[in-house]
C-alpha positions as MATLAB code, in Angstrom:
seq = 'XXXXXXXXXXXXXXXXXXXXXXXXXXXXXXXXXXXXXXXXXXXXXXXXXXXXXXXXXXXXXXXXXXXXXXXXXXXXXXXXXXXXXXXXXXXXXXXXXXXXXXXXXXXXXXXXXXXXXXXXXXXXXXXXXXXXXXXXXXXXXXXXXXXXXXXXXXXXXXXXXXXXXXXXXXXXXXXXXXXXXXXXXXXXXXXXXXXXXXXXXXXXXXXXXXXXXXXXXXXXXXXXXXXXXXXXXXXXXXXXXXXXXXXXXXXXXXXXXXXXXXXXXXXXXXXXXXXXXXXXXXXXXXXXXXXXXXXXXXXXXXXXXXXXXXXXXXXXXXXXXXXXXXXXXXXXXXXXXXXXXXXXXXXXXXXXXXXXXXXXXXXXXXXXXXXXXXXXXXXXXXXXXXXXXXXXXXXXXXXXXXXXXXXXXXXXXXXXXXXXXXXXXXXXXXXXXXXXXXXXXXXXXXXXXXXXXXXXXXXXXXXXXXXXXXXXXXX';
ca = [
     -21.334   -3.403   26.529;
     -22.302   -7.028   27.972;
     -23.553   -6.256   31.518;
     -23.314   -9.861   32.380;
     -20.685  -11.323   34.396;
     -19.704  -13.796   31.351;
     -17.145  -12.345   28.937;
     -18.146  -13.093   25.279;
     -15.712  -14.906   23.187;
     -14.679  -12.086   21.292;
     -13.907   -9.789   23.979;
     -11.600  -13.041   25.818;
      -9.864  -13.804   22.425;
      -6.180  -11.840   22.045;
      -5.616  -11.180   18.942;
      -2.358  -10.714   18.580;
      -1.902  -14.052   20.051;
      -3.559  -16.122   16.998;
      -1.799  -12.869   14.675;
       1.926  -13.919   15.546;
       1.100  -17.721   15.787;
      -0.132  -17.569   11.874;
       2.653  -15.121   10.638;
       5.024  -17.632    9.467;
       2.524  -19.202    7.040;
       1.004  -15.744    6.229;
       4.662  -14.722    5.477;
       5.267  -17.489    3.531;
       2.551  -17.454    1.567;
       3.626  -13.305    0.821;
       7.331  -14.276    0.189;
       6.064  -16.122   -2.976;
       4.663  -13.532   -4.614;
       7.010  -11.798   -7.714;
       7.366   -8.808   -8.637;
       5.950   -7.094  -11.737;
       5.807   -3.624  -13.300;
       6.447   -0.677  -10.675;
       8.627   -3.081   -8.361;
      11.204   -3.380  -11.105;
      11.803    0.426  -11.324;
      11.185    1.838   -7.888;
      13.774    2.930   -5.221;
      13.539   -1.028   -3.211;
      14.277   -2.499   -6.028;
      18.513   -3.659   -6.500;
      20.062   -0.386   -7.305;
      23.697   -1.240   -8.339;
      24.633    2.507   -8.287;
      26.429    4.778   -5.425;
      25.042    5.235   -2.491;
      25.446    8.219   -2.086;
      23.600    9.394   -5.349;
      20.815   11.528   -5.906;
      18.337    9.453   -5.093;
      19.884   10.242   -1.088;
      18.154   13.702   -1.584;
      14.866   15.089   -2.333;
      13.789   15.822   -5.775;
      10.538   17.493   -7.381;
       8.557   14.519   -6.532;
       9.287   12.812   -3.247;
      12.141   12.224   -0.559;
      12.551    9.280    0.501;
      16.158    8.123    1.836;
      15.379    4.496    3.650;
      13.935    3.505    0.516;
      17.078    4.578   -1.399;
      19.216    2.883    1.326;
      17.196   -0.225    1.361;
      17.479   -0.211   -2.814;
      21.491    0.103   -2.617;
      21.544   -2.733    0.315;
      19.423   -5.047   -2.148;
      22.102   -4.190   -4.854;
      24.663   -5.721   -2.309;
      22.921   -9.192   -2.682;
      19.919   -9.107   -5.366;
      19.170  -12.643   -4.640;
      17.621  -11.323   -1.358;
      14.977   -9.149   -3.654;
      12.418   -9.640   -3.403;
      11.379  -11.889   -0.112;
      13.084   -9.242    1.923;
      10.810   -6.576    0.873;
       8.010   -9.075    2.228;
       9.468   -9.526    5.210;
       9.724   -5.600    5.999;
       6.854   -5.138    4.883;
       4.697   -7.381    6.664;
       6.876   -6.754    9.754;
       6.041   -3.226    9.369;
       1.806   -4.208    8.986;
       2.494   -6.561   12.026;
       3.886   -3.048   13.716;
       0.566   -0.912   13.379;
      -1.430   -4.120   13.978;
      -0.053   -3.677   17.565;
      -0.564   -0.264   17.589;
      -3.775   -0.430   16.722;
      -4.748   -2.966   19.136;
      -2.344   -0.547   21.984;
      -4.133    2.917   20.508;
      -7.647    1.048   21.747;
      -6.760    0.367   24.922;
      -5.430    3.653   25.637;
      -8.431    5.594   24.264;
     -10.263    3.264   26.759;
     -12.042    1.075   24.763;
     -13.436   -1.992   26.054;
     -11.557   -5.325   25.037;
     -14.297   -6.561   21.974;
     -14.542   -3.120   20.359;
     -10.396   -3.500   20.836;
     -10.497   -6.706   19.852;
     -13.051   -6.086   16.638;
     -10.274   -2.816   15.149;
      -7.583   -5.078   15.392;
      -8.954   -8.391   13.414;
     -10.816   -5.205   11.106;
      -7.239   -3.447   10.812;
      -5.095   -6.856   10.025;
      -7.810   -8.518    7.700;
      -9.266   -5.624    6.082;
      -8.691   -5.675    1.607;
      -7.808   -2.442    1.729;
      -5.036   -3.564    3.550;
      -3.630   -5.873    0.341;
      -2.558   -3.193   -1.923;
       0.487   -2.384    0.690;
       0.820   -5.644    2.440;
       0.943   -7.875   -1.225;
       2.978   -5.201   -2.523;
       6.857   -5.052   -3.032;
       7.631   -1.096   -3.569;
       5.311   -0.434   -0.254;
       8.009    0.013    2.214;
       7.217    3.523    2.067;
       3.764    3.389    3.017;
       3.738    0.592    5.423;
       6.279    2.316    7.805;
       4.697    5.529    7.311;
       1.629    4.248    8.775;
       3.967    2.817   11.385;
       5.672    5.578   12.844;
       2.889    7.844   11.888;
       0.820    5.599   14.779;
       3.858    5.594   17.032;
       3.427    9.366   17.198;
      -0.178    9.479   17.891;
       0.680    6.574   20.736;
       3.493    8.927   22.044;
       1.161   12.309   21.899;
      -1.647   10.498   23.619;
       0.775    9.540   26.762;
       2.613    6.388   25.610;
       5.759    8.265   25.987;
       5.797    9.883   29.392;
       8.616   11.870   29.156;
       9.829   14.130   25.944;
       6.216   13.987   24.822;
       6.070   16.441   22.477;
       9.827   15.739   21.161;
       9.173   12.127   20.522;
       5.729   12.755   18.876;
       7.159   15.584   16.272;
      10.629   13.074   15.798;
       8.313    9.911   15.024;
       6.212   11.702   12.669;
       9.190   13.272   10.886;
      10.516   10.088   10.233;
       6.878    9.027    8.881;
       7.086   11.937    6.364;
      10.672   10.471    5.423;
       8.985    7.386    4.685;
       6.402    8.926    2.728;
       5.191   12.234    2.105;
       1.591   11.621    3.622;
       3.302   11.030    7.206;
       3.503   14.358    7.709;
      -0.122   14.526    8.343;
       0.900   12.797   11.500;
       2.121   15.838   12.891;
      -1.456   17.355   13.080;
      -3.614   14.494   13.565;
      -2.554   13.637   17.456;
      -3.215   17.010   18.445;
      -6.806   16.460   16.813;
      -7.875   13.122   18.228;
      -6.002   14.423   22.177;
      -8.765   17.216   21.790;
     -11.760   14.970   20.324;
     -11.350   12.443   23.705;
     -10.714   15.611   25.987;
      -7.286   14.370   26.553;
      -5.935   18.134   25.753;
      -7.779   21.115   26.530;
      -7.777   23.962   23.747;
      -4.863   26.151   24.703;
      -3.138   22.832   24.547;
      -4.747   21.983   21.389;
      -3.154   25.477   19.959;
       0.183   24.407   21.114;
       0.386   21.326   19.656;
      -0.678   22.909   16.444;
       1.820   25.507   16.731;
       4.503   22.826   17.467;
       3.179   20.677   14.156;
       3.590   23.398   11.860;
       6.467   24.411   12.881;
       7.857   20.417   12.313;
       6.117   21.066    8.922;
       7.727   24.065    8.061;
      11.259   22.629    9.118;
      10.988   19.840    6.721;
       9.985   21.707    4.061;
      12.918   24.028    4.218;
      15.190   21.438    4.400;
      13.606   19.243    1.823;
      13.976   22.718   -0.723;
      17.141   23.336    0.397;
      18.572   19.807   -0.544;
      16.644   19.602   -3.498;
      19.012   18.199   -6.639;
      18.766   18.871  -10.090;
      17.657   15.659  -10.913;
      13.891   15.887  -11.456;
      11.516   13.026  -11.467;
       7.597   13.678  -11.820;
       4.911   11.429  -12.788;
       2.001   14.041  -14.131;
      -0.467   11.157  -13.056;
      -0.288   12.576   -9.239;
      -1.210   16.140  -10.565;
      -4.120   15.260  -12.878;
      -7.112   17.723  -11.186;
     -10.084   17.082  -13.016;
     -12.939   16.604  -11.306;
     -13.729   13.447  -12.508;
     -10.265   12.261  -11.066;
     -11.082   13.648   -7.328;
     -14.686   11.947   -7.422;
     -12.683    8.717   -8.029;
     -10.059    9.202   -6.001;
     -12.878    9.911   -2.935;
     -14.829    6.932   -4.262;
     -11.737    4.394   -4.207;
     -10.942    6.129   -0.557;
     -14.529    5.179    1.102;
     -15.163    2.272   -1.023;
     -12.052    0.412   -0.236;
     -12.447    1.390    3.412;
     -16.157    0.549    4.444;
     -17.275   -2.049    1.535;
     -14.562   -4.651    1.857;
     -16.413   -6.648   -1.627;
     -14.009   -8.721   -4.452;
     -12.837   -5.764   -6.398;
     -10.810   -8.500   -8.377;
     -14.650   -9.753   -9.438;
     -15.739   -6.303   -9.966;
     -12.812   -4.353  -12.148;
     -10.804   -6.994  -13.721;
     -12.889   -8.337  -16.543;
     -11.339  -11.888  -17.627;
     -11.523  -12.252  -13.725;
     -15.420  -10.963  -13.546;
     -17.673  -13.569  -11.431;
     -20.991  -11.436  -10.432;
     -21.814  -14.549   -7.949;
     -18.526  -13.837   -6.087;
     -19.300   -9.873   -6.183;
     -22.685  -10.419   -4.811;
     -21.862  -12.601   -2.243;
     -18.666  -10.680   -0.823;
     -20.608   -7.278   -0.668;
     -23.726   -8.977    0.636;
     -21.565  -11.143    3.191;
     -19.517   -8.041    4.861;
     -22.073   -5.125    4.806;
     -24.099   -5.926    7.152;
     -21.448   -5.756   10.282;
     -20.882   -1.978    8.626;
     -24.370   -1.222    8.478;
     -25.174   -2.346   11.773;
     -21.910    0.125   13.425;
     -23.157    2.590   11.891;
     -26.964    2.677   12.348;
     -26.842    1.347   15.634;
     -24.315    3.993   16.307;
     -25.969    7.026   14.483;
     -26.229    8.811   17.239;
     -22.590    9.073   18.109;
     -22.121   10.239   14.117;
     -22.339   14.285   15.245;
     -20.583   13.380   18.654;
     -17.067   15.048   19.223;
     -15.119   11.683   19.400;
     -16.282   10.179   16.146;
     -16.037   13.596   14.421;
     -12.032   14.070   15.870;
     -11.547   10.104   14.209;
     -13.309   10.816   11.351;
     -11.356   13.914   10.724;
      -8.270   12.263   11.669;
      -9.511    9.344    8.649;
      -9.714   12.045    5.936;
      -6.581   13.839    7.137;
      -4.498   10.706    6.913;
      -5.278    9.932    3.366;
      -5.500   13.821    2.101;
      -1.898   14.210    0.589;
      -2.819   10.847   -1.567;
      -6.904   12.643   -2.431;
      -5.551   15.697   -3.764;
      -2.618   13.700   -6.087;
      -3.549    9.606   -6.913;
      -5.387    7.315   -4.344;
      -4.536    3.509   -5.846;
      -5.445    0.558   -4.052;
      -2.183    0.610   -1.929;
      -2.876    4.277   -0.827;
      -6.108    2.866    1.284;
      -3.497    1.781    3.779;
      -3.059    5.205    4.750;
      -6.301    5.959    7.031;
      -7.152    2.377    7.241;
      -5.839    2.470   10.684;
      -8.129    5.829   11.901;
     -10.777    3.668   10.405;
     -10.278    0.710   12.563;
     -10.335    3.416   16.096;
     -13.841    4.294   14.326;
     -15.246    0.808   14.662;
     -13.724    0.348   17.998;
     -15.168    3.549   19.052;
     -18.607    3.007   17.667;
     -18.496   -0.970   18.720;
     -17.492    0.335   21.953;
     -20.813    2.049   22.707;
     -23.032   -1.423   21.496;
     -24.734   -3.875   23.750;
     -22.775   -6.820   22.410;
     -25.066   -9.614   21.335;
     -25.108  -12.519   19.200;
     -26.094  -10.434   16.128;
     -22.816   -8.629   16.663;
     -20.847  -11.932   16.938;
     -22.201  -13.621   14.039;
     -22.230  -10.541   11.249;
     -18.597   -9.770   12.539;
     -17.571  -13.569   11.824;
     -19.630  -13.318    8.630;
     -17.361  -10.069    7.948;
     -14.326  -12.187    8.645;
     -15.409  -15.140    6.370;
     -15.800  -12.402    3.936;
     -12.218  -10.454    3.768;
     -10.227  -13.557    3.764;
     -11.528  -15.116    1.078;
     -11.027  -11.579   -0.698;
      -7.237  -11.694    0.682;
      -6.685  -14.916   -0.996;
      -8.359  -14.235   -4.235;
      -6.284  -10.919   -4.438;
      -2.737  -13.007   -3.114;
      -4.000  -15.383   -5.861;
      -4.203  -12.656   -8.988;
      -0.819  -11.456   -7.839;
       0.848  -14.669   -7.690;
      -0.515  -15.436  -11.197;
       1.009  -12.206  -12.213;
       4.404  -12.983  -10.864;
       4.510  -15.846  -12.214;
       3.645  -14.970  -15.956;
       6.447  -11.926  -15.751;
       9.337  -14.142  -14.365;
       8.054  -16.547  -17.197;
       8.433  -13.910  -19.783;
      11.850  -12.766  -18.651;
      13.395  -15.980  -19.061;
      11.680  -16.653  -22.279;
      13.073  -13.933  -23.221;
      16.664  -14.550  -21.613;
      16.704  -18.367  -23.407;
      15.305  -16.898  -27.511;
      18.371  -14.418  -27.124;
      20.725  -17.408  -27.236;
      23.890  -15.428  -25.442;
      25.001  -12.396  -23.244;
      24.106   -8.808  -25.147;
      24.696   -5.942  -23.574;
      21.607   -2.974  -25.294;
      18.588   -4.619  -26.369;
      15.203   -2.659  -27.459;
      11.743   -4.044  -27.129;
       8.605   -3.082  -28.377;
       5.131   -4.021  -26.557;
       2.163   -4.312  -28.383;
      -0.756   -3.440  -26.084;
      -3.932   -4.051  -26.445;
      -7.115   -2.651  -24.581;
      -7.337   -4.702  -21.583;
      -7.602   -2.731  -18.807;
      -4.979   -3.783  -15.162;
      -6.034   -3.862  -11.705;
      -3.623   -2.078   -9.456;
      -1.001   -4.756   -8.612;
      -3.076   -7.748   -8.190;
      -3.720   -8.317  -12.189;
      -1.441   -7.202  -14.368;
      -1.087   -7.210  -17.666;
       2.057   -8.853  -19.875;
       3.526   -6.053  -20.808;
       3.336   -4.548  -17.344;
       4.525   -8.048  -16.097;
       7.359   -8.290  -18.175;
       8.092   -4.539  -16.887;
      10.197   -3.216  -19.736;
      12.603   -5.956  -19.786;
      13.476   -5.813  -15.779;
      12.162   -9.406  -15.148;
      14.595  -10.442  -17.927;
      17.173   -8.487  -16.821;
      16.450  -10.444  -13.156;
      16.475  -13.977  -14.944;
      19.780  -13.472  -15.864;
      21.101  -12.855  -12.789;
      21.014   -9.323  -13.229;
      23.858   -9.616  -15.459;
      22.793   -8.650  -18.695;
      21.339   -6.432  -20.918;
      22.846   -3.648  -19.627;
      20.213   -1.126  -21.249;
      16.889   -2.108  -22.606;
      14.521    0.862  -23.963;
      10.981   -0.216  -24.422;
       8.338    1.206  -27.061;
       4.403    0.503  -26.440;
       2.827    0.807  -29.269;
      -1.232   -0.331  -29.660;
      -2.432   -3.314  -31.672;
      -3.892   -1.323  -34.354;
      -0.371    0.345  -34.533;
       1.153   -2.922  -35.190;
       2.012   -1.823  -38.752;
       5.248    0.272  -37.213;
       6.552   -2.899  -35.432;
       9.575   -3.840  -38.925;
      10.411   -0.051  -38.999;
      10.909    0.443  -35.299;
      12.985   -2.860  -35.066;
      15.242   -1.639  -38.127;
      15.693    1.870  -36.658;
      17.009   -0.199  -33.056;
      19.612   -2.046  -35.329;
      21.017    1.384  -36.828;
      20.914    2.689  -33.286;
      23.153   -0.314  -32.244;
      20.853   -1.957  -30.352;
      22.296   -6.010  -30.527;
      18.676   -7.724  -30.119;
      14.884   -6.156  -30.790;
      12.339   -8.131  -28.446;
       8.573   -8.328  -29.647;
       5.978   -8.292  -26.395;
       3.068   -9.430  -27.431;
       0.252  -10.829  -25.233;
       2.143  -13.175  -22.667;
       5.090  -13.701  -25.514;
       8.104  -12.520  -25.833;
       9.563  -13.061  -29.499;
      13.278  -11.607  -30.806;
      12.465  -10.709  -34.092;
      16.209   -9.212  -34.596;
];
């Protein structure tokens, strides 16, 4: 890249250095953040049932047994939920950080294209979805020991290669379902970088489907009767794929303000402008210096190993924490296409430019989600203080309006107050013991009297009114 004898800065930088000296006060700043909607209701949240209940085994929707385990330990001591999920979490983003920076260096890229996927990998916004997030155990370690398999197929583990490749990305699939794509993607980058040859290529395929197969059997065998499935992830219009596609590439390559773009209170065109124009050209510049390398076997084997890593999530529901899951391929891309530049000022100045760029994004998104913490653990113990004493069945009604969410960053009341969870957290996860929830619209409004009076006969103690940011008992 540089022919001269002087290293540039980027290239003498470690990142990983500067990484773990700012993770206590990146940590910190994560631990504040609450949790709203999804978090309240999902496996890692305090689940004060058995262990060993169904949610061990695999039903009609996913299998997922650390989550479960981690959801039963947080029962044990709720006051732990939800900074520990933070700390895994992030611990877990710190893990492929490394493995991204290890994965360059092993596919022999110099140190600033190394250098350049790791700060692109641990900065990036599509990133925030998973790291901000408080149900995301499961796709943060799937990324994890989906990249420990690649690192052990591509010679990190000398001996029991193949065993400890197949084992890692079984576990990945345990941790989510997309993991299992980690099974065929080594095998597909060893080949691209002429690391396997093709009768080893067919081998490795062989021994990934089998590995597939394996799990699958299993997971049907063990499959329970109780059946949980969200018809979201099976919505196949195509109107839904374009999106999904769109949200795939868009959160990958343009790193812009999305909080700016979809949210509309939140809707600053300066701040949109700026963050797309501020960014883009360190992309464009990869990838029209680099055209050439576009129809070259190494960038296609990455490229396919991008799309293969986010594939179970296109073909069900990509979100914004779903970006995490071929973020990393992403970050080998740039390191294999800023590999191949003549480094030069240019490069140095768009990347920090690019830099400048994400982390104000990463703040304004930590800020939206800390605002939306805050409002839900604000409703639940307005809510907790209007009921006056301990009840044990409450039923609420939401009135919604037509304000539209974005992902987990803004959310709205109703979503924050998350169906009475964040009151059931204020008091000390003590009581009520059941609260149903009805969301009606505003212009359904008009049923809010008959809905509260049919509660009462149904021997619900308290009805709770959700309107806006309020919560109101009205019974």
């Amino acid at each position: 890249m540089n022919h001269d004898n002087r290293q540039p800065l980027l290239g003498r930088i470690h990142p990983l250095a500067a990484i773990f000296i700012l993770s206590p006060f990146i940590l910190y700043a994560i631990a504040l953040l609450l949790p709203t909607f999804d978090d309240w209701t999902y496996y890692t949240a305090p689940w004060f049932g058995d262990l060993l209940s169904y949610r061990l085994l695999p039903n009609a929707s996913y299998w997922r047994p650390f989550d479960a385990v981690f959801g039963w330990l947080l029962g044990l001591e709720p006051r732990l939920f939800p900074v520990l999920n933070h700390v895994f979490v992030y611990a877990a983003h710190l893990g492929c950080t490394v493995l991204v920076f290890r994965l360059c260096a092993m596919l022999g890229f110099n140190s600033v294209a190394r250098n350049t996927a790791t700060i692109f990998f641990f900065i990036s916004p599509a990133t925030l979805g998973t790291v901000l997030g408080i149900d995301s155990l499961n796709q943060a370690y799937s990324q994890f020991w989906g990249l420990l398999a690649l690192w052990c197929h591509l010679g990190g583990a000398r001996r029991h290669r193949r065993t400890l490749w197949a084992a890692c990305a079984l576990v990945a699939t345990l941790c989510k379902e997309n993991g299992i794509m980690f099974l065929f993607i080594p095998p597909v980058i060893a080949y691209g970088f002429r690391r396997a040859r093709w009768s080893s290529l067919r081998t490795d395929l062989a021994v990934a489907a089998a590995a597939a197969i394996a799990y699958l059997a299993v997971r049907l065998a063990l499959t329970n009767s109780h059946v949980e499935v969200n018809d979201e992830y099976f919505e196949n219009t195509l109107f839904s794929k374009l999106k999904h596609i769109g949200t795939f590439v868009g959160m990958t390559w343009i790193p812009l303000d999305y909080v700016s773009l979809i949210h509309t209170p939140s809707r600053n065109w300066l701040t949109l402008a700026l963050t797309l124009l501020l960014p883009m050209p360190f992309i464009a510049m990869l990838f029209i210096k680099g055209r050439r390398l576009l129809a070259g076997r190494r960038f296609l084997a990455l490229a396919a190993a991008m799309c293969m890593a986010a594939l179970p999530h296109l073909l069900t529901l990509f979100t914004a924490m779903h970006a995490y899951s071929g973020l990393a391929m992403s970050a080998l891309i740039v390191a294999y296409l800023a590999d191949k530049l003549r480094y030069s000022r240019a490069f140095g100045a768009l990347f920090a430019l690019f830099v400048a760029s994400c982390l104000y994004v990463d703040w304004h998104h930590w800020q939206k989600s800390y605002e939306s913490g805050l409002m839900g653990q604000r409703m639940g113990r307005e809510a907790i203080e209007k009921t006056g004493r301990p009840v044990k069945r409450v039923y609420s009604i939401s009135v919604r309006g037509h304000e539209r969410k974005y992902s987990s960053f803004c959310v709205l009341p109703a979503d924050a107050f998350a169906w009475g969870g964040a009151a059931y957290a204020a008091s000390g996860y003590k009581w009520p013991e059941e609260c149903l929830d009805t969301a009606i619209t505003v212009e359904d409004r008009w049923m809010v009297d008959s809905l509260a009076d049919r509660a009462l006969k149904w021997g619900y103690e308290r009805v709770w009114l959700v309107h806006g940011d309020t919560v109101d008992v009205i019974r």
